[in-house]
mmCIF file of C-alpha atoms and ligand atoms in Angstrom:
data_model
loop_
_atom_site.group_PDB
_atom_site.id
_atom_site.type_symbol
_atom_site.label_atom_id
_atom_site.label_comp_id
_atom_site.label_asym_id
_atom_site.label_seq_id
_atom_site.Cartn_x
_atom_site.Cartn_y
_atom_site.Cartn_z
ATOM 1 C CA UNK A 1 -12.808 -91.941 -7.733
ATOM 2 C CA UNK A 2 -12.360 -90.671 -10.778
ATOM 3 C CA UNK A 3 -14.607 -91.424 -13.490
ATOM 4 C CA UNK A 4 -13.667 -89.366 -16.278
ATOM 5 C CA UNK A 5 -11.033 -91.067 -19.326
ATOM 6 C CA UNK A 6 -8.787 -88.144 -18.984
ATOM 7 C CA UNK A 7 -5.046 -89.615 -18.290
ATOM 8 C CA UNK A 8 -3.468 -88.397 -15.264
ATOM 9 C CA UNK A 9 -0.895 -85.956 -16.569
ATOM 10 C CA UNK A 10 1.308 -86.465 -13.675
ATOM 11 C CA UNK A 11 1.668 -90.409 -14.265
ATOM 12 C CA UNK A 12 5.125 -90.813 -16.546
ATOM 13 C CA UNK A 13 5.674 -93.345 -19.226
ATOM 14 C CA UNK A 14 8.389 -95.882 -18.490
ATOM 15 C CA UNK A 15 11.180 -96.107 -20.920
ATOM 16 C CA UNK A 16 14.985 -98.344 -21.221
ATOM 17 C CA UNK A 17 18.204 -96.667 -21.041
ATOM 18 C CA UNK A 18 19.914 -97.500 -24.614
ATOM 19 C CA UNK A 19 23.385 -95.857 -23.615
ATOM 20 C CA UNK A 20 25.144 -93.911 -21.060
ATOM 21 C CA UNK A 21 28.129 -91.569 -22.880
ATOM 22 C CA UNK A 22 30.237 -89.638 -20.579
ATOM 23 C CA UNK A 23 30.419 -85.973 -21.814
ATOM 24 C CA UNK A 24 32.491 -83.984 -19.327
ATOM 25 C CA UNK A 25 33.511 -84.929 -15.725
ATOM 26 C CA UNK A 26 29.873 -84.451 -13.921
ATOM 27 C CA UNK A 27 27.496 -85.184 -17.136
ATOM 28 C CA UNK A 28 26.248 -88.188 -18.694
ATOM 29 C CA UNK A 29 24.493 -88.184 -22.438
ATOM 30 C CA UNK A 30 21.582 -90.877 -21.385
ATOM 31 C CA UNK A 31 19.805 -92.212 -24.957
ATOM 32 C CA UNK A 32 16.361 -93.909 -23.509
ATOM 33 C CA UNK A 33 13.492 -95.935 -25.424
ATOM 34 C CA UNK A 34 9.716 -95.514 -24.648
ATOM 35 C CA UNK A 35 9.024 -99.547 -23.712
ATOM 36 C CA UNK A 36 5.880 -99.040 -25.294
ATOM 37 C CA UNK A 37 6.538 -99.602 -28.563
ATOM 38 C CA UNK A 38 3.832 -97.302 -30.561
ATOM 39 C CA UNK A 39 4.223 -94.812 -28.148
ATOM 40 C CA UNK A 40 8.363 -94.520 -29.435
ATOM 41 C CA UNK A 41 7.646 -94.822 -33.089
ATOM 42 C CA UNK A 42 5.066 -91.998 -32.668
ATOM 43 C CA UNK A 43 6.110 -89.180 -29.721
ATOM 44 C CA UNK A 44 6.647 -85.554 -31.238
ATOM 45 C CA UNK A 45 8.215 -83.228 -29.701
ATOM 46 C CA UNK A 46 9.956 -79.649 -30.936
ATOM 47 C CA UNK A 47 13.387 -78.464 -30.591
ATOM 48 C CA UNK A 48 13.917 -76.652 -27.228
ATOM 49 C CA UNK A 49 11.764 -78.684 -24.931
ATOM 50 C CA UNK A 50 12.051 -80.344 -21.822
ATOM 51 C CA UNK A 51 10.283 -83.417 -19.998
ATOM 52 C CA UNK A 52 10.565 -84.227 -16.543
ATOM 53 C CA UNK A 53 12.491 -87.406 -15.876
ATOM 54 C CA UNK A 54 11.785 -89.878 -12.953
ATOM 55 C CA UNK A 55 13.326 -92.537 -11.013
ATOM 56 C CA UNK A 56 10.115 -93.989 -9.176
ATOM 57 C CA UNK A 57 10.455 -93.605 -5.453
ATOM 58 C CA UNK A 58 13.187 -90.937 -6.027
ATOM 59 C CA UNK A 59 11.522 -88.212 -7.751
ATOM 60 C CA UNK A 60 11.951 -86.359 -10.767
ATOM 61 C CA UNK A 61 13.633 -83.457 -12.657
ATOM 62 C CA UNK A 62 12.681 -80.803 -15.612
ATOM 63 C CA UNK A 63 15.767 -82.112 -18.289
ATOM 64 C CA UNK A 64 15.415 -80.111 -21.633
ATOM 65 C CA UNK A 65 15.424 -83.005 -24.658
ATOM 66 C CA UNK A 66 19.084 -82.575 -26.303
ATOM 67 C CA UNK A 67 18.383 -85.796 -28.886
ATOM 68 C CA UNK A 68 16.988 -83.559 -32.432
ATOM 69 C CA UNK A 69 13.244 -84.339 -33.716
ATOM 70 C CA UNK A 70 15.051 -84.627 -37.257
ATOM 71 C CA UNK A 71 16.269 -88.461 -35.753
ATOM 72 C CA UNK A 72 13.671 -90.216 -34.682
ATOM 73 C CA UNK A 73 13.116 -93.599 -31.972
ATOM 74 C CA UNK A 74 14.784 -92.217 -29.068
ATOM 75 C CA UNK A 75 15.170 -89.212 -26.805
ATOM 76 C CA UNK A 76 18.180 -88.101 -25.570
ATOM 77 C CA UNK A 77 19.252 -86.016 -22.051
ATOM 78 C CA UNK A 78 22.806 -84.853 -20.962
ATOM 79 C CA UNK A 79 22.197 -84.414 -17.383
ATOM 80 C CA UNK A 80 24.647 -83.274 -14.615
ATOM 81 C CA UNK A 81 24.959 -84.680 -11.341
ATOM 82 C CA UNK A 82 24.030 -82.082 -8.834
ATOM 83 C CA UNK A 83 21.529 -83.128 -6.427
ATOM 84 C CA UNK A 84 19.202 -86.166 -5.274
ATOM 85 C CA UNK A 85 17.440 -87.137 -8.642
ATOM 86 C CA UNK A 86 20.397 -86.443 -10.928
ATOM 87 C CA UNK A 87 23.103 -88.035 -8.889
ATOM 88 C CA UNK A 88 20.588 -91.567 -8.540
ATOM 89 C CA UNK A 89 19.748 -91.010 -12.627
ATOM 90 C CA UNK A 90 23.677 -90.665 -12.833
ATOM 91 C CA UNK A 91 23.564 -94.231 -11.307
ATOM 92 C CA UNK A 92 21.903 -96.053 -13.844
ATOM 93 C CA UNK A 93 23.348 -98.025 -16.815
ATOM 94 C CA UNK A 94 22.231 -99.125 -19.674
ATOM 95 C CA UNK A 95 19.290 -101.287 -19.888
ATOM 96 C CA UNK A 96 17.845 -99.543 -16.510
ATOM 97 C CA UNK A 97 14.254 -98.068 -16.376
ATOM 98 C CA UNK A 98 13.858 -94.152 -16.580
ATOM 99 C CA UNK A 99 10.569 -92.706 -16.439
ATOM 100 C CA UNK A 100 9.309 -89.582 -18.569
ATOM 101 C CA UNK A 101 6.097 -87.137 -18.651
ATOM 102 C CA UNK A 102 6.447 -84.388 -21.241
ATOM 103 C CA UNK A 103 7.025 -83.018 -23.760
ATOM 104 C CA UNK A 104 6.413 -79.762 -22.567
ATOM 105 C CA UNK A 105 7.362 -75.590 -22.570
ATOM 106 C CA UNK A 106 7.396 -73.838 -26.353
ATOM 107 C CA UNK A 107 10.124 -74.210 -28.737
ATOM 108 C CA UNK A 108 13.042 -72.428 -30.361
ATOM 109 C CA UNK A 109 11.103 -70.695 -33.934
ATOM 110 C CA UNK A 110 12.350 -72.587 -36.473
ATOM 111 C CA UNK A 111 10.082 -71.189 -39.402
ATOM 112 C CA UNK A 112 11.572 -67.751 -38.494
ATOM 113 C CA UNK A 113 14.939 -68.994 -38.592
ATOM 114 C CA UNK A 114 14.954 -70.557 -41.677
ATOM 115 C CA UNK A 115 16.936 -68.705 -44.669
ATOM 116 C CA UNK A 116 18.771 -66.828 -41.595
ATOM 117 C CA UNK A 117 22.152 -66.693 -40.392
ATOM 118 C CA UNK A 118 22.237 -68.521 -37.252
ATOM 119 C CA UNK A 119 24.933 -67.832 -33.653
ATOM 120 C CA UNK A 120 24.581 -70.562 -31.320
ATOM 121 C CA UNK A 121 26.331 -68.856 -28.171
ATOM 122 C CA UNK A 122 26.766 -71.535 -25.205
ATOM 123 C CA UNK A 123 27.952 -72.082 -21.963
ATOM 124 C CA UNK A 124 28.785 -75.460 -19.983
ATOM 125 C CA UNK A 125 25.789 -77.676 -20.227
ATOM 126 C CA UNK A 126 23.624 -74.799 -22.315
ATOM 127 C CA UNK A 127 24.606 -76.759 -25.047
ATOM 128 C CA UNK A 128 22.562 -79.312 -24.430
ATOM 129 C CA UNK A 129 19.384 -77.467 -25.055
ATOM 130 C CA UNK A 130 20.717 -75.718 -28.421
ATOM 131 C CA UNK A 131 22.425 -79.007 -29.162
ATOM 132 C CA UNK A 132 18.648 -80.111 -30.280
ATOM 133 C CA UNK A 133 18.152 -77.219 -32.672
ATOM 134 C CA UNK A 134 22.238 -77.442 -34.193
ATOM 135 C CA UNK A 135 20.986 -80.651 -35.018
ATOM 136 C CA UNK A 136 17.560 -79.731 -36.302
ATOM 137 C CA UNK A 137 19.600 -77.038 -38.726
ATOM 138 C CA UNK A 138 22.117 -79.354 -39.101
ATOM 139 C CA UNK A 139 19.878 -82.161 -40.804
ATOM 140 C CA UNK A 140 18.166 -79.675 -42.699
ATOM 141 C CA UNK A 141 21.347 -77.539 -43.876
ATOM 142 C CA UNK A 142 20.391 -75.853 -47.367
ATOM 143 C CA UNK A 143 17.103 -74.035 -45.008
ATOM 144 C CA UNK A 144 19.623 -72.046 -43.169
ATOM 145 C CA UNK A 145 22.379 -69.665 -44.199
ATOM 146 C CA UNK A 146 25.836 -69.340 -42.037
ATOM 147 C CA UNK A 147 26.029 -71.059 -38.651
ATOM 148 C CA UNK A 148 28.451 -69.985 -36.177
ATOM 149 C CA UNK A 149 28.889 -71.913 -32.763
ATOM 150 C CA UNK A 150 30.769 -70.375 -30.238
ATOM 151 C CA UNK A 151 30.992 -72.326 -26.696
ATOM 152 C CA UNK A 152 32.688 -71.671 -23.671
ATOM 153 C CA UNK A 153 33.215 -73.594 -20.333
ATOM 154 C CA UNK A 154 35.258 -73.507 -17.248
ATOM 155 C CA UNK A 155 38.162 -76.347 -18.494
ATOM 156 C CA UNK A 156 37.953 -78.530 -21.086
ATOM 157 C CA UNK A 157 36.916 -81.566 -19.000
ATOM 158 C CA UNK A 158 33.529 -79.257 -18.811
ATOM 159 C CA UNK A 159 33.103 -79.173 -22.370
ATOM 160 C CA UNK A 160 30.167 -81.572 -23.501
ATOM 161 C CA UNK A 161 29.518 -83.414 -26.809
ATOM 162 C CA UNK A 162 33.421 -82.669 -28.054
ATOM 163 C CA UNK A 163 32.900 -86.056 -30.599
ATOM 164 C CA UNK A 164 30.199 -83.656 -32.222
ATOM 165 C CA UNK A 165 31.464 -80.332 -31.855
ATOM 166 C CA UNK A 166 34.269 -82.058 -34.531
ATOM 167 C CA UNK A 167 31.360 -83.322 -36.521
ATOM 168 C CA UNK A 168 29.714 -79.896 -37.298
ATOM 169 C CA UNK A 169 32.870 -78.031 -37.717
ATOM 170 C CA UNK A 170 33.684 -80.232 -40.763
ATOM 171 C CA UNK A 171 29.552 -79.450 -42.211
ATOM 172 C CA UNK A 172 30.179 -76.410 -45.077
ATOM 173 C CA UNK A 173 29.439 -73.130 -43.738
ATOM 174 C CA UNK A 174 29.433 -74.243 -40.451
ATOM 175 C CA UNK A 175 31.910 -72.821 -38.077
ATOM 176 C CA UNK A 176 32.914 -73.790 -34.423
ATOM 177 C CA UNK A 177 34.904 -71.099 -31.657
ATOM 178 C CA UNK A 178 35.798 -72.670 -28.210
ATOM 179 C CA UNK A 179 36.946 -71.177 -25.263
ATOM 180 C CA UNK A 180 37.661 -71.580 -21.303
ATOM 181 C CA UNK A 181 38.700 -69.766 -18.651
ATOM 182 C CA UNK A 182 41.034 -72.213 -17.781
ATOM 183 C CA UNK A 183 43.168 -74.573 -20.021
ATOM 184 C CA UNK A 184 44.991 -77.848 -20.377
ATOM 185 C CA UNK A 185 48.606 -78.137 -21.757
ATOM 186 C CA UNK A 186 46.733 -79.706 -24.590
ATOM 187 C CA UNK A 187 44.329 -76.746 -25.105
ATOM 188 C CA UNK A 188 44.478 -75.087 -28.523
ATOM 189 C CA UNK A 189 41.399 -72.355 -28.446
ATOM 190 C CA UNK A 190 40.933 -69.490 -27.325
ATOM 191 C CA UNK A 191 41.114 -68.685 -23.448
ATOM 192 C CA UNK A 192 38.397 -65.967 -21.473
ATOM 193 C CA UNK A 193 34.766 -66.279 -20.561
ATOM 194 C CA UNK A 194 32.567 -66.871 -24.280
ATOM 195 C CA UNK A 195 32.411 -63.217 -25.251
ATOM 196 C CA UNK A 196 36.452 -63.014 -25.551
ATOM 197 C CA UNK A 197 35.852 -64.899 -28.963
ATOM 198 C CA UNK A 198 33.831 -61.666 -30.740
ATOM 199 C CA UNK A 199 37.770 -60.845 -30.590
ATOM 200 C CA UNK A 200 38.707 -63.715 -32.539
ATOM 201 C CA UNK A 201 35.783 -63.622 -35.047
ATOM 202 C CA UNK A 202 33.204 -61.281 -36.352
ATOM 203 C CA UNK A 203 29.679 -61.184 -34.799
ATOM 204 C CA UNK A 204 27.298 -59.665 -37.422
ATOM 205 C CA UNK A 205 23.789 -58.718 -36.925
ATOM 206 C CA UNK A 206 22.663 -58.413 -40.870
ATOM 207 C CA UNK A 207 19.937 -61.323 -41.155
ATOM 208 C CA UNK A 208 21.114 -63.027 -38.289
ATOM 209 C CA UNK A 209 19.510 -64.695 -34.713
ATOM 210 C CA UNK A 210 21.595 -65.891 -31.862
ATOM 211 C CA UNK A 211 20.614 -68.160 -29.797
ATOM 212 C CA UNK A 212 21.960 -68.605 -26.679
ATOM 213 C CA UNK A 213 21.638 -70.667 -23.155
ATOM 214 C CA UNK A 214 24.606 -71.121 -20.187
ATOM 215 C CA UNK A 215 24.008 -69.837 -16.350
ATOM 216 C CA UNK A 216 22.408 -66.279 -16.056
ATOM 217 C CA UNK A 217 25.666 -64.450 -15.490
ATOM 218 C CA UNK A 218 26.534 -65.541 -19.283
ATOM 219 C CA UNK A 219 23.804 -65.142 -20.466
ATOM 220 C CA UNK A 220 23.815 -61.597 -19.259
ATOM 221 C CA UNK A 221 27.146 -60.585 -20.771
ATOM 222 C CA UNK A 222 26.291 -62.008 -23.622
ATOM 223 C CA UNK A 223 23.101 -60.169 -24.812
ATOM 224 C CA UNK A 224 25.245 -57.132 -23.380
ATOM 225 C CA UNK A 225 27.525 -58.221 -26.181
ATOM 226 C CA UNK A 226 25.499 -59.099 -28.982
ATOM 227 C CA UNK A 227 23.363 -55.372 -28.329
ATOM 228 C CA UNK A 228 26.758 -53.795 -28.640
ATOM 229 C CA UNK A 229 27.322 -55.306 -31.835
ATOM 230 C CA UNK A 230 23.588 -54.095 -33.081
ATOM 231 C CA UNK A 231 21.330 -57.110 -32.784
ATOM 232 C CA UNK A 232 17.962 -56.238 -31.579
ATOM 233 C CA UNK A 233 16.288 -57.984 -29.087
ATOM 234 C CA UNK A 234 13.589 -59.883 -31.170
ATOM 235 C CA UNK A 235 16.409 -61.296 -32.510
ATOM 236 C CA UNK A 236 18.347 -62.650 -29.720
ATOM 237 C CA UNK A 237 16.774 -66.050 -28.287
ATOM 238 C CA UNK A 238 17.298 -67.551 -25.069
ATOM 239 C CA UNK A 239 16.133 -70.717 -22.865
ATOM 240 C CA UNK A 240 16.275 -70.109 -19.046
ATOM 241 C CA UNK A 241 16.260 -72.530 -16.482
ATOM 242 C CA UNK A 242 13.937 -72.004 -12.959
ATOM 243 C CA UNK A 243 13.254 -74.056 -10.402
ATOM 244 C CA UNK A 244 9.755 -76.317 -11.596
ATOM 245 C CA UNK A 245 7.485 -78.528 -10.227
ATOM 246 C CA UNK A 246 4.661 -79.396 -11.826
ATOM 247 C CA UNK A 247 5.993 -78.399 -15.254
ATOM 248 C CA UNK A 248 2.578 -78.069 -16.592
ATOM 249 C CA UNK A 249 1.318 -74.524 -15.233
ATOM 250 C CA UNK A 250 -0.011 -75.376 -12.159
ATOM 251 C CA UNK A 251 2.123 -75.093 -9.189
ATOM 252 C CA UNK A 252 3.427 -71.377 -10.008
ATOM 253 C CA UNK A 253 7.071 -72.502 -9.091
ATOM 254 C CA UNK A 254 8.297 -70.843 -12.314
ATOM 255 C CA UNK A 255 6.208 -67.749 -12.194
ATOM 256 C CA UNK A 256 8.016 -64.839 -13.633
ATOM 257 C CA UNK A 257 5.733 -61.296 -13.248
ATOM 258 C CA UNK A 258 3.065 -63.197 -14.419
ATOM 259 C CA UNK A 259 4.859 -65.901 -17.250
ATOM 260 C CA UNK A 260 5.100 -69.233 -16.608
ATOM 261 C CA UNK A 261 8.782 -71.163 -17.525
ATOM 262 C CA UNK A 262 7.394 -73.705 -17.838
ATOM 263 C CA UNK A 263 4.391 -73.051 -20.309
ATOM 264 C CA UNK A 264 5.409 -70.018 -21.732
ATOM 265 C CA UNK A 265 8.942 -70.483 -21.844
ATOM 266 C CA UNK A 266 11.818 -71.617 -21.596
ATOM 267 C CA UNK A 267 12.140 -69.896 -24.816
ATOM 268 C CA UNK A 268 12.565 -66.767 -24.346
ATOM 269 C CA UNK A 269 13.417 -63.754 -26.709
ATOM 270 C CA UNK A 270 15.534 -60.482 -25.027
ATOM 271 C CA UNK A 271 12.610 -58.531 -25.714
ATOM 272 C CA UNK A 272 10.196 -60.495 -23.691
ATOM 273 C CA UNK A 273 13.142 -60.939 -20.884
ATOM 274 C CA UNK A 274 13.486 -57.525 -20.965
ATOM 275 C CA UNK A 275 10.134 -56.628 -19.812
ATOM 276 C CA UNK A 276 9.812 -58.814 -16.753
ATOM 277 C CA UNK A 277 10.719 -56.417 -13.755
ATOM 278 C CA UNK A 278 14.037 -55.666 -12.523
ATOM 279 C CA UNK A 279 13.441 -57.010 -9.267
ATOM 280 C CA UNK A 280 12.984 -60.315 -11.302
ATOM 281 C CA UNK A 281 16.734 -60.668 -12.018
ATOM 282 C CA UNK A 282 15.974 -63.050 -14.766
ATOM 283 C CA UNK A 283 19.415 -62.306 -16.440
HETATM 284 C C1 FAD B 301 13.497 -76.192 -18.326
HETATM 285 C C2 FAD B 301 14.688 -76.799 -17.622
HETATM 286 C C3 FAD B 301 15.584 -77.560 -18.368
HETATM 287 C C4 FAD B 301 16.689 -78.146 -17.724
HETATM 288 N N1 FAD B 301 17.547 -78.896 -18.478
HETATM 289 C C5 FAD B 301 18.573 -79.512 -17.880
HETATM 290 C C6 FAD B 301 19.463 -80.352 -18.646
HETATM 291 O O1 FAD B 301 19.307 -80.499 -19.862
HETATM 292 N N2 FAD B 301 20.446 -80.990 -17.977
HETATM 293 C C7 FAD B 301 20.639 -80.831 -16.616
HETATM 294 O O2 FAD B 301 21.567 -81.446 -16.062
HETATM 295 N N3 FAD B 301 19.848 -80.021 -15.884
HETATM 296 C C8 FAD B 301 18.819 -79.375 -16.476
HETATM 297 N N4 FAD B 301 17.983 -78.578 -15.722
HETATM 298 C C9 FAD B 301 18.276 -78.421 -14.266
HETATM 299 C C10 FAD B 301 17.762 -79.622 -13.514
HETATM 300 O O3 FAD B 301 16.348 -79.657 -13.592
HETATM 301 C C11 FAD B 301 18.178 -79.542 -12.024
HETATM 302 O O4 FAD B 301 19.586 -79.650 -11.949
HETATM 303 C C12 FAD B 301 17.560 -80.707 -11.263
HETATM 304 O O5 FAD B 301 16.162 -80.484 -11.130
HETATM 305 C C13 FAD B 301 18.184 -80.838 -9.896
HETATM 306 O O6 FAD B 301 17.474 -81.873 -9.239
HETATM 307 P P1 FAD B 301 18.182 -82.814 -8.150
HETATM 308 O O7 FAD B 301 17.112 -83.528 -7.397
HETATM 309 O O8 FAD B 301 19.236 -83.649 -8.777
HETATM 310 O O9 FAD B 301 18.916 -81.746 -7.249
HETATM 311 P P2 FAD B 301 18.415 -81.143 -5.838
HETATM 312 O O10 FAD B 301 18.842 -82.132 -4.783
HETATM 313 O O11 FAD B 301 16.993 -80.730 -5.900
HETATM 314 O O12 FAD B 301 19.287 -79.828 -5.826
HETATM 315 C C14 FAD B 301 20.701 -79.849 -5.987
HETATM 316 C C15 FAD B 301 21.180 -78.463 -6.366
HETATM 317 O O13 FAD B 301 20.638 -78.074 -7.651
HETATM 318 C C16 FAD B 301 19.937 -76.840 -7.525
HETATM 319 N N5 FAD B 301 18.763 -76.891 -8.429
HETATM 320 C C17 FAD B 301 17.661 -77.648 -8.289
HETATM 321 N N6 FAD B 301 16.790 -77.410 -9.292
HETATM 322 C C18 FAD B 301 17.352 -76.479 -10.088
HETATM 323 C C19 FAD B 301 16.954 -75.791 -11.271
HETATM 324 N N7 FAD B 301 15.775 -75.993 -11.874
HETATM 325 N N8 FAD B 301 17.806 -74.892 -11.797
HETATM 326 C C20 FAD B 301 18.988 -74.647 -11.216
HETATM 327 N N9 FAD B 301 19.411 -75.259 -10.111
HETATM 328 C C21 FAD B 301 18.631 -76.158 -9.542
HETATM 329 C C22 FAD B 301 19.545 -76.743 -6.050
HETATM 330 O O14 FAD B 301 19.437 -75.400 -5.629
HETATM 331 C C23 FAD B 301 20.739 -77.409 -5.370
HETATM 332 O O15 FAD B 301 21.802 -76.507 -5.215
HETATM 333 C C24 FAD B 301 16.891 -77.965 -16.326
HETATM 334 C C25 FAD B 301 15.985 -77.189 -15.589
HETATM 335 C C26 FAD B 301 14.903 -76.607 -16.225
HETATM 336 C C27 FAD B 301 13.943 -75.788 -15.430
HETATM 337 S S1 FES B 302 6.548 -75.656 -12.782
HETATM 338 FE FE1 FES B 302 4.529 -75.579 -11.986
HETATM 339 S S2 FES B 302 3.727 -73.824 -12.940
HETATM 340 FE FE2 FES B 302 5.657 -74.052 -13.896
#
């Protein structure tokens, strides 16, 4: 037995489901409570990490936190339905029990970002991640000089948080660029994978960061993108997704030449990607 008063960091807190929003056709925005009361008036957490969520008697998933720190009382997960944990979380409605252990990984830099100009370059769900720091910048607009968010997805039934993509494009200096690959009648983008908008508007590296997160392949193509139009690679920043246990550095699940995802990262800059081996395939 135990005798020590350390908590075991594996045991989750339980927390209520305060809405379910539909985003796109396989994710779900999920808004959840702590039920203890201090415990949601006073959890921290930064912009860019993720918790592990848990149905008891399920099991239980790494979900980055989309909800900002800026707005406090709740947390906030788009998840997509893909397997045995996120199809039974995709189950629940409002009022249901969720359980959460976290926060945990680094954060996106937001000191170093401040008084920059700022690309948020998504794909698919990878706006949920960066959808925590738009927000941050967002709620704290006068810190941060031009924002540009440029987000692509298959169709737009895959396009997530479209009630808020409206909302920032209307904030001053703030500018939105969608694209799919494949369109409605109804569509009025652009069409093409995300890096077909650098034809539609101008992608400058002079005091800028971009930030991006989507599926490898995009991510790929578009640091191949952003290097071509002269950012260096401390300056583009990226979140990557592996497959995690213990989420807490000590399974090795997420081991990358030596980094852990889940303690290290996700937050990644190209430079540090860049170094992992090639046999690593990161990006
Ligand atoms: C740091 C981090 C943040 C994440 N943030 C989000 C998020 O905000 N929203 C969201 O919907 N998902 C997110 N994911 C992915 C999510 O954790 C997986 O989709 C989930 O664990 C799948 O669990 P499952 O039991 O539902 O599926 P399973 O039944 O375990 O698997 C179903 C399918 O999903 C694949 N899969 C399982 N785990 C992962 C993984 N880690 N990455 C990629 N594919 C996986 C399997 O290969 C299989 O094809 C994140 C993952 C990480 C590591
Ligand atoms: S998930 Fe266990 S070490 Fe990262």
């Amino acid at each position: 037995m135990c005798t020590c008063n350390k908590k075991n960091e594996y045991i989750p807190y339980p927390a209520k489901i305060e809405s379910v929003k539909k985003e796109s056709f396989d994710t779900k925005t999920f808004r959840v409570r702590f039920t203890d009361k201090n415990l949601a008036e006073s959890f921290q957490y930064k912009q860019g990490q993720f918790m592990e969520v848990s149905i008891l008697g399920v099991g239980e998933a790494p979900i980055s936190i989309t909800s900002s720190p800026s707005r406090k009382g709740f947390l906030e997960f788009n998840i997509r339905a893909t397997g045995k944990v996120t199809d039974a979380i995709h189950a629940l409605k409002k009022g249901d029990a969720l359980y959460l252990r976290g926060p945990y990984g680094n954060s996106f830099p937001l000191e170093e970002l401040k008084g920059k100009n700022l690309y948020f370059i998504a794909g698919g769900i990878g706006l949920a991640p960066l959808r925590s720091l738009i927000n941050m910048v967002m709620d704290n607009r006068d810190d941060f000089k031009h924002v540009k968010i440029l987000y692509g997805a298959k169709t737009p039934a895959d396009m997530c948080f479209a009630d808020e993509l409206e909302v920032w494009k209307k904030i001053p200096d703030t500018e939105v660029w969608l694209t799919v690959d494949k369109p409605c009648d109804a569509w009025g983008c652009s069409i093409g994978v995300v890096t077909e908008l650098w034809k539609e508007t101008d992608v400058h590296p002079e005091n800028a960061v971009a930030i991006v997160c989507g599926p490898a392949i995009m991510i790929k193509f578009v640091t191949l993108a952003l290097k071509k139009s002269g950012f260096a690679g401390k300056d583009i920043i990226m979140t990557l997704e592996r497959y995690m246990k213990c989420g807490i550095g000590k399974c090795g699940h997420c081991n990358i030449a030596g980094k852990f995802v889940c303690t290290d990262g996700p937050v990644f800059s190209y430079e540090q990607v860049k170094a992992f081996p090639e046999k690593e395939h990161v990006i």
